[in-house]
Each structure stands twice: as structure tokens, then as C-alpha cells.
Coordinates of C-alpha atoms in Angstrom, one line a residue:
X1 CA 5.8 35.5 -12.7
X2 CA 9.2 34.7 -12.5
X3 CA 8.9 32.7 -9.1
X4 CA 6.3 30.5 -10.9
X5 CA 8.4 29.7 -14.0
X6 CA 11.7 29.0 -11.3
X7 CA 8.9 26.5 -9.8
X8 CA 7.8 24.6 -12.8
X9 CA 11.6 24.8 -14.5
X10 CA 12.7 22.9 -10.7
X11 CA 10.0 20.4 -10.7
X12 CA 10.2 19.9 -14.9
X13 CA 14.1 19.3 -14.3
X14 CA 13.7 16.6 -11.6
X15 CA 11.1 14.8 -13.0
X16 CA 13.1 14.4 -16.1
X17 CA 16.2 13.2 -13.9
X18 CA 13.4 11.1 -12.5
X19 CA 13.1 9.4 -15.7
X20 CA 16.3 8.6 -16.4
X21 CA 17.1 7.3 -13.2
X22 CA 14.1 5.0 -13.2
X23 CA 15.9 4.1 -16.7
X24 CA 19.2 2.9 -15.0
X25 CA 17.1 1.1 -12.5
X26 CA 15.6 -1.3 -15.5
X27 CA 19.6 -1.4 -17.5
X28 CA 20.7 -2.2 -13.6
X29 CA 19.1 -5.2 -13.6
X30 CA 18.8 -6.3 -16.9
X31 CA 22.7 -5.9 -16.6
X32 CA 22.4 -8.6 -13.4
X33 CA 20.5 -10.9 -15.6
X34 CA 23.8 -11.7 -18.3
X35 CA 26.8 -10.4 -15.7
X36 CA 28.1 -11.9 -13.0
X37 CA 26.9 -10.8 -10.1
X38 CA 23.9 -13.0 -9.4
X39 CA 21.9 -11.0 -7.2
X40 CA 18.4 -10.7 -9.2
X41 CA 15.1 -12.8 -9.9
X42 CA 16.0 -14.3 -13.2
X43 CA 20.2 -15.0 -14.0
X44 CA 22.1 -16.1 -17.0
X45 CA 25.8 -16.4 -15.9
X46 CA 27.9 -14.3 -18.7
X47 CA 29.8 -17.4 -20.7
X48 CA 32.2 -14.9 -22.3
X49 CA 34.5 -11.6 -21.6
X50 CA 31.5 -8.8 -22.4
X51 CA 29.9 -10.2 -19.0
X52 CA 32.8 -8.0 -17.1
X53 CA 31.4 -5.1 -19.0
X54 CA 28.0 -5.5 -17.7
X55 CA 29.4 -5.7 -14.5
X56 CA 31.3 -2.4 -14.5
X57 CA 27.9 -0.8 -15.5
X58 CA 26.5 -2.5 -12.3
X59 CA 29.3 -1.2 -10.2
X60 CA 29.5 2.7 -12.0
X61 CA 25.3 2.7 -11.6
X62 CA 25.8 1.7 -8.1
X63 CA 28.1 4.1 -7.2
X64 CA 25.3 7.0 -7.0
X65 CA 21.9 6.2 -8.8
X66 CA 20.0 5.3 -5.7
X67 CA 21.8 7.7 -3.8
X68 CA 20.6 10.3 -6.2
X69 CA 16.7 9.3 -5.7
X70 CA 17.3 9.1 -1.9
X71 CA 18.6 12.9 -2.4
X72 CA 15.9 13.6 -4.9
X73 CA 13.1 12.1 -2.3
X74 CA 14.6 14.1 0.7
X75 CA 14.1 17.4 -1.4
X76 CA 10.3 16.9 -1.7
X77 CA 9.6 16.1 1.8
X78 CA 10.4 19.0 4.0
X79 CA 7.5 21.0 1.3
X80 CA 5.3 18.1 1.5
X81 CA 5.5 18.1 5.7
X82 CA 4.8 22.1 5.7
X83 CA 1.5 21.7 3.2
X84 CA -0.1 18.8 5.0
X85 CA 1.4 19.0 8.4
X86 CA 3.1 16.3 10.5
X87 CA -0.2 13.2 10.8
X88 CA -1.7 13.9 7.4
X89 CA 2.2 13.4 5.9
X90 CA 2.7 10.2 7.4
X91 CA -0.4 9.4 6.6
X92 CA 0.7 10.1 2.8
X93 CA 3.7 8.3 3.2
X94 CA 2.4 5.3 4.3
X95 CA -0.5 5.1 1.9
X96 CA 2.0 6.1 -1.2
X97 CA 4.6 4.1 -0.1
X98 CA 3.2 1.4 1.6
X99 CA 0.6 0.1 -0.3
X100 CA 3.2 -0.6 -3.4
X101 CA 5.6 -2.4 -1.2
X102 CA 2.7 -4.5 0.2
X103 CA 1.0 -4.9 -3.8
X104 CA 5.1 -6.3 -4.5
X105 CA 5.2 -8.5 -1.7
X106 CA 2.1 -9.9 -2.3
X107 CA 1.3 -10.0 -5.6
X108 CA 4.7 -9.5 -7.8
X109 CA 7.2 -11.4 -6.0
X110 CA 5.6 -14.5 -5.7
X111 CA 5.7 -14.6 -9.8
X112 CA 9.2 -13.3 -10.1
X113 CA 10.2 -15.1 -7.8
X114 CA 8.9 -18.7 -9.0
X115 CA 11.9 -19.7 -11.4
X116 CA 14.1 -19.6 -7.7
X117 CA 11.6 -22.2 -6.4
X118 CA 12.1 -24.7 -9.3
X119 CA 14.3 -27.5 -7.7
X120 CA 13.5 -27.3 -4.2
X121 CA 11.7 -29.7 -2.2
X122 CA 9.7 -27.5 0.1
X123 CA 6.8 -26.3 -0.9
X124 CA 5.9 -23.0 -2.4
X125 CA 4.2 -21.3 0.5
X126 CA 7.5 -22.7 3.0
X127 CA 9.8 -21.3 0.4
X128 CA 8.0 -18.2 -0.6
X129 CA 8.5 -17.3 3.4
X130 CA 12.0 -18.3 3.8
X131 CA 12.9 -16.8 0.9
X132 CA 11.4 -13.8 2.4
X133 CA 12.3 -10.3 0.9
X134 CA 11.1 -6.8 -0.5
X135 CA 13.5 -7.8 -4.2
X136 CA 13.9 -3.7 -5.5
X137 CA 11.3 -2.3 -3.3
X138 CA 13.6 -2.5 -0.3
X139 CA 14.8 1.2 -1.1
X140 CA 10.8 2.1 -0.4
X141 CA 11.1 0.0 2.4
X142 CA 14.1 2.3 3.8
X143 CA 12.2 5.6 2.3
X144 CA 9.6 5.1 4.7
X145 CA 11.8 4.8 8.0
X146 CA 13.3 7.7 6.2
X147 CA 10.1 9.9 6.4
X148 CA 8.5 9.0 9.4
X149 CA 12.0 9.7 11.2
X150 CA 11.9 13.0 9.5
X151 CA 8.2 13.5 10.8
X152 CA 9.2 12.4 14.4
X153 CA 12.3 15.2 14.0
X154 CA 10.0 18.0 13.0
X155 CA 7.4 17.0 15.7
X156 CA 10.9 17.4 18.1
X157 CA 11.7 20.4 16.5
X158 CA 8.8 23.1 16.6
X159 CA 8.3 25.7 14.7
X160 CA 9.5 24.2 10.8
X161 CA 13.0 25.5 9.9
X162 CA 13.2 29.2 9.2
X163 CA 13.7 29.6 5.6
X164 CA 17.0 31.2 4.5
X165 CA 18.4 32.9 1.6
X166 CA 19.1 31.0 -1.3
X167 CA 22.7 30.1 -2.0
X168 CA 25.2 27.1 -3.2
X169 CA 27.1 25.0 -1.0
X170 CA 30.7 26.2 -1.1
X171 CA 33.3 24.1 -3.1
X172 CA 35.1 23.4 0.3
X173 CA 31.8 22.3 2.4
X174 CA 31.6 19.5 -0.8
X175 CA 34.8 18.4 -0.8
X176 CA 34.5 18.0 3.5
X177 CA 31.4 16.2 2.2
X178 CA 33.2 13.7 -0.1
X179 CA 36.1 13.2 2.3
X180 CA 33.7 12.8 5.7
X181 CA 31.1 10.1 3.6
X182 CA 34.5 8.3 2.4
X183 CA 35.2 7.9 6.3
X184 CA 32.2 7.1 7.6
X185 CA 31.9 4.2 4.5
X186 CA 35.3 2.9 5.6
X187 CA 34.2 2.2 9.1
X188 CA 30.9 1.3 8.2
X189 CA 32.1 -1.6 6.0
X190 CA 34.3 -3.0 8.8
X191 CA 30.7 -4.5 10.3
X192 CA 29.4 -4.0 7.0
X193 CA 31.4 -5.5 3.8
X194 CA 30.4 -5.2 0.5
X195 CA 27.7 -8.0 -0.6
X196 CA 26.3 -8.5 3.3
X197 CA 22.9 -9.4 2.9
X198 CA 20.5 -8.3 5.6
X199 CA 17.3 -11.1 5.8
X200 CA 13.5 -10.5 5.9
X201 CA 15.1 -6.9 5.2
X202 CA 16.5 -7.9 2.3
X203 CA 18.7 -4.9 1.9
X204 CA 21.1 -5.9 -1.2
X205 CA 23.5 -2.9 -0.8
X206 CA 24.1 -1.7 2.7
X207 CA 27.1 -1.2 2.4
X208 CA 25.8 1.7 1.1
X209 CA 23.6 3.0 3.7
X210 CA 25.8 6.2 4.8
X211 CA 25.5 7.1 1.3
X212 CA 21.8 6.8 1.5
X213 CA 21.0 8.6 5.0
X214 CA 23.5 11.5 3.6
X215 CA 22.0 12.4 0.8
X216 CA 18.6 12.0 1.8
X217 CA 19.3 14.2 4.5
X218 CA 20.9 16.6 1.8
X219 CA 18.1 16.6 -0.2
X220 CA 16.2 18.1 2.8
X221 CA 18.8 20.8 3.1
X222 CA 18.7 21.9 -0.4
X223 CA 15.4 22.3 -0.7
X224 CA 15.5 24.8 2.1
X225 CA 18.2 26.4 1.0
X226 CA 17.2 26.6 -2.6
X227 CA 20.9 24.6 -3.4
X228 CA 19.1 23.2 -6.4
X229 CA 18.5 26.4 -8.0
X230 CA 21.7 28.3 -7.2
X231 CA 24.3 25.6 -8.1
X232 CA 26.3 28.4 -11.1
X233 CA 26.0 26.6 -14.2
X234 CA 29.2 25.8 -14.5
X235 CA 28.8 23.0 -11.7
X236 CA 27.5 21.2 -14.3
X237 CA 30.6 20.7 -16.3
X238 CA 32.9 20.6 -13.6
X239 CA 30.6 17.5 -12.0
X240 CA 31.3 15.7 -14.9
X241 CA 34.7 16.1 -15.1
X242 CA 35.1 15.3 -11.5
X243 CA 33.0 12.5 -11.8
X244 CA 35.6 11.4 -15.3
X245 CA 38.7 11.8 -13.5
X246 CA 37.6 10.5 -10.6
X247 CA 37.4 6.9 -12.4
X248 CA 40.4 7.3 -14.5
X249 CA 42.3 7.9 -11.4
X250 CA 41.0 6.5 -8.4
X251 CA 39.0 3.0 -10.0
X252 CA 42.3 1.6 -11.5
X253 CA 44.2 2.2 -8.4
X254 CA 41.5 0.7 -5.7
X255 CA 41.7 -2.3 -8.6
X256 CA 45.3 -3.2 -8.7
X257 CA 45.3 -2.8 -4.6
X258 CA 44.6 -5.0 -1.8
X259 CA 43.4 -5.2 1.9
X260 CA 42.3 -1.8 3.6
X261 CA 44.1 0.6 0.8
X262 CA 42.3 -0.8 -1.9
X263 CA 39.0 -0.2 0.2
X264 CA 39.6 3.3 1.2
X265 CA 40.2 3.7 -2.5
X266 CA 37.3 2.4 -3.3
X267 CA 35.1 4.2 -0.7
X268 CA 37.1 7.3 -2.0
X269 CA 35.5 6.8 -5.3
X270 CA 32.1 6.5 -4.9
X271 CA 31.9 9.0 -2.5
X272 CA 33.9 11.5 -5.1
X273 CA 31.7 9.9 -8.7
X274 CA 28.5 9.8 -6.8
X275 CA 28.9 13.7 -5.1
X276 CA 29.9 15.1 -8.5
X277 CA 27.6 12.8 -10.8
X278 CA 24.8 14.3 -8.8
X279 CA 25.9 17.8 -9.4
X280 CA 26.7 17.6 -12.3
X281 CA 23.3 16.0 -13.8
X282 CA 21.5 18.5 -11.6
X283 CA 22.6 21.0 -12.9
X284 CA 23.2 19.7 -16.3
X285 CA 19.4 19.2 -16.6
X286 CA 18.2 22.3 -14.8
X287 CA 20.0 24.3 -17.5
X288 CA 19.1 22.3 -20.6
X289 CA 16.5 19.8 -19.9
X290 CA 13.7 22.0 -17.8
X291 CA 10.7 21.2 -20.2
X292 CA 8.3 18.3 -20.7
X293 CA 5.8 17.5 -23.6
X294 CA 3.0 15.2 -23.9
X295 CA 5.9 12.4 -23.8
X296 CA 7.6 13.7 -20.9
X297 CA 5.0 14.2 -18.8
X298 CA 3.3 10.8 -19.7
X299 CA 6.9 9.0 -18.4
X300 CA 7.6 11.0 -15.3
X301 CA 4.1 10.5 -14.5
X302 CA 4.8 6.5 -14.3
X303 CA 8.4 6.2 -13.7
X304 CA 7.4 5.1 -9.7
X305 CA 5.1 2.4 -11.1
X306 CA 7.9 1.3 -13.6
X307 CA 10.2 0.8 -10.8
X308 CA 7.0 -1.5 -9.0
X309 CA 6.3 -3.7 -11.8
X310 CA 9.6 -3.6 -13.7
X311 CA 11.1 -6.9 -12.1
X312 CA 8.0 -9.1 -13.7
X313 CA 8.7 -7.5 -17.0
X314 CA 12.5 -8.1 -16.9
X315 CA 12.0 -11.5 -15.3
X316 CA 9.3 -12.8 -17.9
X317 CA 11.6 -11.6 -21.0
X318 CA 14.5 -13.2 -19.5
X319 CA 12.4 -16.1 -19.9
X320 CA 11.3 -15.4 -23.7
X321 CA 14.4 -15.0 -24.4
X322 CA 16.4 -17.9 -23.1
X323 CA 16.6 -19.8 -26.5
X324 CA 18.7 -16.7 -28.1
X325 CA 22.9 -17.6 -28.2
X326 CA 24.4 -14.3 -28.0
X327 CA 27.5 -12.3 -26.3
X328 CA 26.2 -11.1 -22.7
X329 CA 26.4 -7.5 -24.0
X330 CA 23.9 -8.6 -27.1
X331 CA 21.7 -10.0 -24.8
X332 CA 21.5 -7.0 -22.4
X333 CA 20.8 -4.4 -25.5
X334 CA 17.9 -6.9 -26.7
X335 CA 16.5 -7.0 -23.0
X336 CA 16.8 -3.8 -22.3
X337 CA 15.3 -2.4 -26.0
X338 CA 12.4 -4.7 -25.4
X339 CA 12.0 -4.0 -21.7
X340 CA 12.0 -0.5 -21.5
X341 CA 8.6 0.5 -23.9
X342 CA 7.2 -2.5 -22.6
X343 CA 7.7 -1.7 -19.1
X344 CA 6.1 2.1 -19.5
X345 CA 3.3 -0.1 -21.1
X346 CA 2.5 -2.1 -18.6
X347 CA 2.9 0.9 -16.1
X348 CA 0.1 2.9 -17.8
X349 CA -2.2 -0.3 -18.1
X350 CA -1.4 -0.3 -13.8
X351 CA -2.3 3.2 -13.3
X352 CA -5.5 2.8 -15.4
X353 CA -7.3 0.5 -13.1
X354 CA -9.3 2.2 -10.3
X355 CA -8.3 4.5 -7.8
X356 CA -4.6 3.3 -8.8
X357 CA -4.0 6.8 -9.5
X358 CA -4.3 7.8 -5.9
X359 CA -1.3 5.9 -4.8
X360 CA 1.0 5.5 -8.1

């Protein structure tokens, strides 16, 4: 009894973080549509001051929300490789994974995409190619490498991992952690700066790929060494704190800085807020936010196809709303009020047509 209540408490806990993640994904772009940092579908350049607030959000949420569902994907796959062994995974993978990406390349992007097209002289199909990328789906793009090179490392490494004892990482093996990703981000950024944009690939934040690789890689250790459920509750405040002070501190000083100091400050940063964001909402929500209703259950079940269709509901009320003269900030909260119900609705109208269920 008590094994299957840890079990459904875990999986409750994550699918909840789930949500909310798949929420910052939506404000993360609806904050790219008023800021400005023009790096989505549909833009309004901010005409006044509350556009820099928009993009702190854009900076803070890129910090560690994708590295959290790269860490969050990396703790269901080593379970889902032992149950269905090493072909019928992959299999699952590409089925799961692949057939959205392909439905947004095909389908989606070529509608969110259109407003780009108004102005240029080539015609749609030559621009729709040159302008050739996966938009928000690149992160299932990378997810895919990211399993089958996980499936090609178990098939190297027969029999699975020996299961160990449960216990939490020690406060010293996170804070090498922290100081070892700030390295590696450093050098990586030297080939790699900050707004490099990969084509075809379409990658719009690899500057933040050793974040990625880490934590997915994480994710895969802590679900064998049951990190998830032995964090001590009080991780939960301390993250939060850590991640607090690490902004007050280290933000304002990479800020006011210039040249390689202000980047290794930087680097410093988000390898110090993401680490302890993700600890601290993990735990956080393992302790107080373990249980779904009705409500729960129906958003976790179609957070992944919010995150599909998301950019043709953001991108079409972008549209709607042009005509409205507002602060940035104004225009974000009505975007993101309208776009969030709507987007779930949408989702469930997705997932209702046949067979949809099997890969959504």
C-alpha cells in the first residue's frame, strides 16, 4: 500500500508541475508578442517602458523552464525503456514524438507562419521552405535525439542499471553541479553566443544546450535513484530562497558588467536560479500539491497538445487583438487571460478526433 500511494503522489506531483510549465510556455510567448525580443510568429514591438518588464519574464522563464521539462522527460524514460524494452521504445518515441512535430510542420506552421510571408515577393511555397523551421517544437525535435541516444546507450550498456537505494543528492554534489554547468556554459557560448540561431534546425536557444543535455541526463539519474522522492522537505524552501538571492545578487551585477565578467555572471545565474528553481518546485509540489481532481487530471492530460497547437491560438489573438491601444503589460494580461482557457479548449477538441488519443 504505501509503495502505491508514493507512486501515484510522484506521478500526481509532476503532472501538476507539468501544467504549470506548459503554463509559462503560453505567458513565454505571449510575453514575445508585446516585448522586445522579436523572436515569435506574431510581434508587436513594446512602444513604452512595461515592454522591459515583459522581457525580464522572458529572460527569468528562460533561465530554467525548459530545462525543467528536459529534466522532467529524462525521469520517465529510463521506466519507460525497462517496460517496453529497447525497439518497442523507440518505436514509442518516434510515434509520440514524431508524429506532432511532423502535424506542426505541416499543418500549423504554415498558418502561424503566414503574417511573416505578407510583404515578400517569393512565393509562399519558396518562402514557406526558406523560412524553414520546427517554431516551439524544436525542444521535441532535440527530445527525440535525446531518447534514441539514450536507447543506443542502454543497447551499449547491457544489463539495465542495477537499481540502488534511494537517497538525495548531497548539498556539495549540487553546488559542483551549479559551478561545473556555469563552466561548461561559458565555453560553450564562446562558439555559441546568446541569440545564435541554428537553420532548418531552428534551435532558438542553444546557447542553452548544456543546460538541456544536463538535466535531461539528471532526470534519468533521479529516477533511479529515487532523488525525486528523498529530496527532505525543507529543499523546498531553501530552493526558493536560493533561486531569490541568486537574482538579487548575481542579475544586477552580470547587468551593470561588461565583456567576459558580465558573462560568467550571467552563466553563473542561470545555472544557480534554474538548479534551485527546480528543487525547490519539486519539492514544493511533491509536499503540497500531490493530488488531481476532475480539473487536474483533464489539464495534465492535454498540457502536450497545448504546447502543439498553442502558437495558432496565440498567433490568431494577436491578430484579434491588434486594434486594442494598451501598455505592453495590458496587452500581455488580456492575451494571456484569453489564451490560456482557450488553448486547453482547443486541445481537448484535438484530442477528441480519432485515434488522436494514441499519440497526444
Amino acid at each position: 500500500m504505501t509503495t502505491q500511494t508514493g507512486t501515484r503522489t510522484r506521478l500526481h506531483a509532476i503532472d501538476n508541475l507539468r501544467i504549470v510549465l506548459t503554463v509559462l510556455v503560453v505567458a513565454h510567448h505571449a510575453a514575445l508578442t508585446y516585448g522586445n525580443i522579436p523572436l515569435w510568429f506574431y510581434t508587436e514591438p513594446a512602444q513604452d517602458p512595461s515592454g522591459i518588464v515583459l522581457d525580464i519574464l522572458v529572460m527569468v522563464n528562460q533561465a530554467f523552464f525548459m530545462g525543467f521539462f528536459f529534466l522532467i522527460s529524462g525521469f520517465f524514460t529510463p521506466g519507460s525503456h525497462d517496460r517496453k524494452g529497447g525497439r518497442a521504445f523507440v518505436r514509442d518515441r518516434l510515434i509520440r514524438l514524431g508524429i506532432p512535430l511532423l502535424a506542426f510542420l505541416l499543418l500549423l506552421r504554415p498558418l502561424v507562419n503566414f503574417s511573416g510571408y505578407l510583404g515578400s515577393e517569393l512565393p509562399y511555397w519558396q518562402y514557406y521552405i526558406a523560412s524553414w523551421d520546427p517554431g516551439p517544437m524544436w525542444f521535441v525535435e532535440v527530445l527525440i535525439v535525446f531518447a534514441l541516444a539514450y536507447a543506443a546507450w542502454r543497447a551499449l550498456r547491457r544489463p539495465a542499471p542495477a537499481e540502488r537505494a534511494p537517497a538525495p543528492p548531497k548539498p556539495v554534489w549540487i553546488v559542483a553541479f551549479v559551478l561545473g554547468l556555469a563552466v561548461v556554459t561559458f565555453l560553450w557560448r564562446i562558439p555559441v553566443p546568446a541569440f545564435t540561431y541554428v537553420p532548418v534546425v531552428g534551435l532558438p536557444s542553444p546557447q542553452f544546450m548544456p543546460q538541456y543535455v544536463s538535466m535531461f541526463v539528471l532526470g534519468c539519474v533521479a529516477h533511479r535513484r529515487g532523488w525525486f522522492e528523498t529530496l527532505p522537505a525543507r529543499a523546498g524552501r531553501i530552493g526558493l530562497v536560493a533561486a531569490g538571492v541568486s537574482t538579487v545578487v548575481l542579475m544586477p551585477a552580470a547587468l551593470v558588467t561588461t565583456g567576459a565578467a558580465s558573462q560568467a555572471l550571467m552563466v553563473l545565474w542561470e545555472s544557480a536560479f534554474a538548479v534551485s528553481m527546480i528543487i525547490g518546485l519539486t519539492v514544493v509540489f511533491r509536499e503540497r500539491h500531490d493530488r488531481q481532481g476532475p480539473r487536474g487530471r483533464f489539464l495534465s492530460e492535454h498540457a502536450f497538445t497545448v504546447y502543439v497547437i498553442h502558437p495558432l491560438v496565440l498567433v490568431g489573438l494577436g491578430w484579434a487583438l491588434r486594434w486594442l491601444e494598451a501598455p505592453a503589460v495590458a496587452k500581455f494580461a488580456v492575451l494571456l487571460a484569453l489564451a490560456l482557457p482557450l488553448c486547453w479548449w482547443v486541445a481537448y477538441l484535438v484530442r477528441s478526433l480519432p485515434y488522436a488519443k494514441r499519440v497526444l
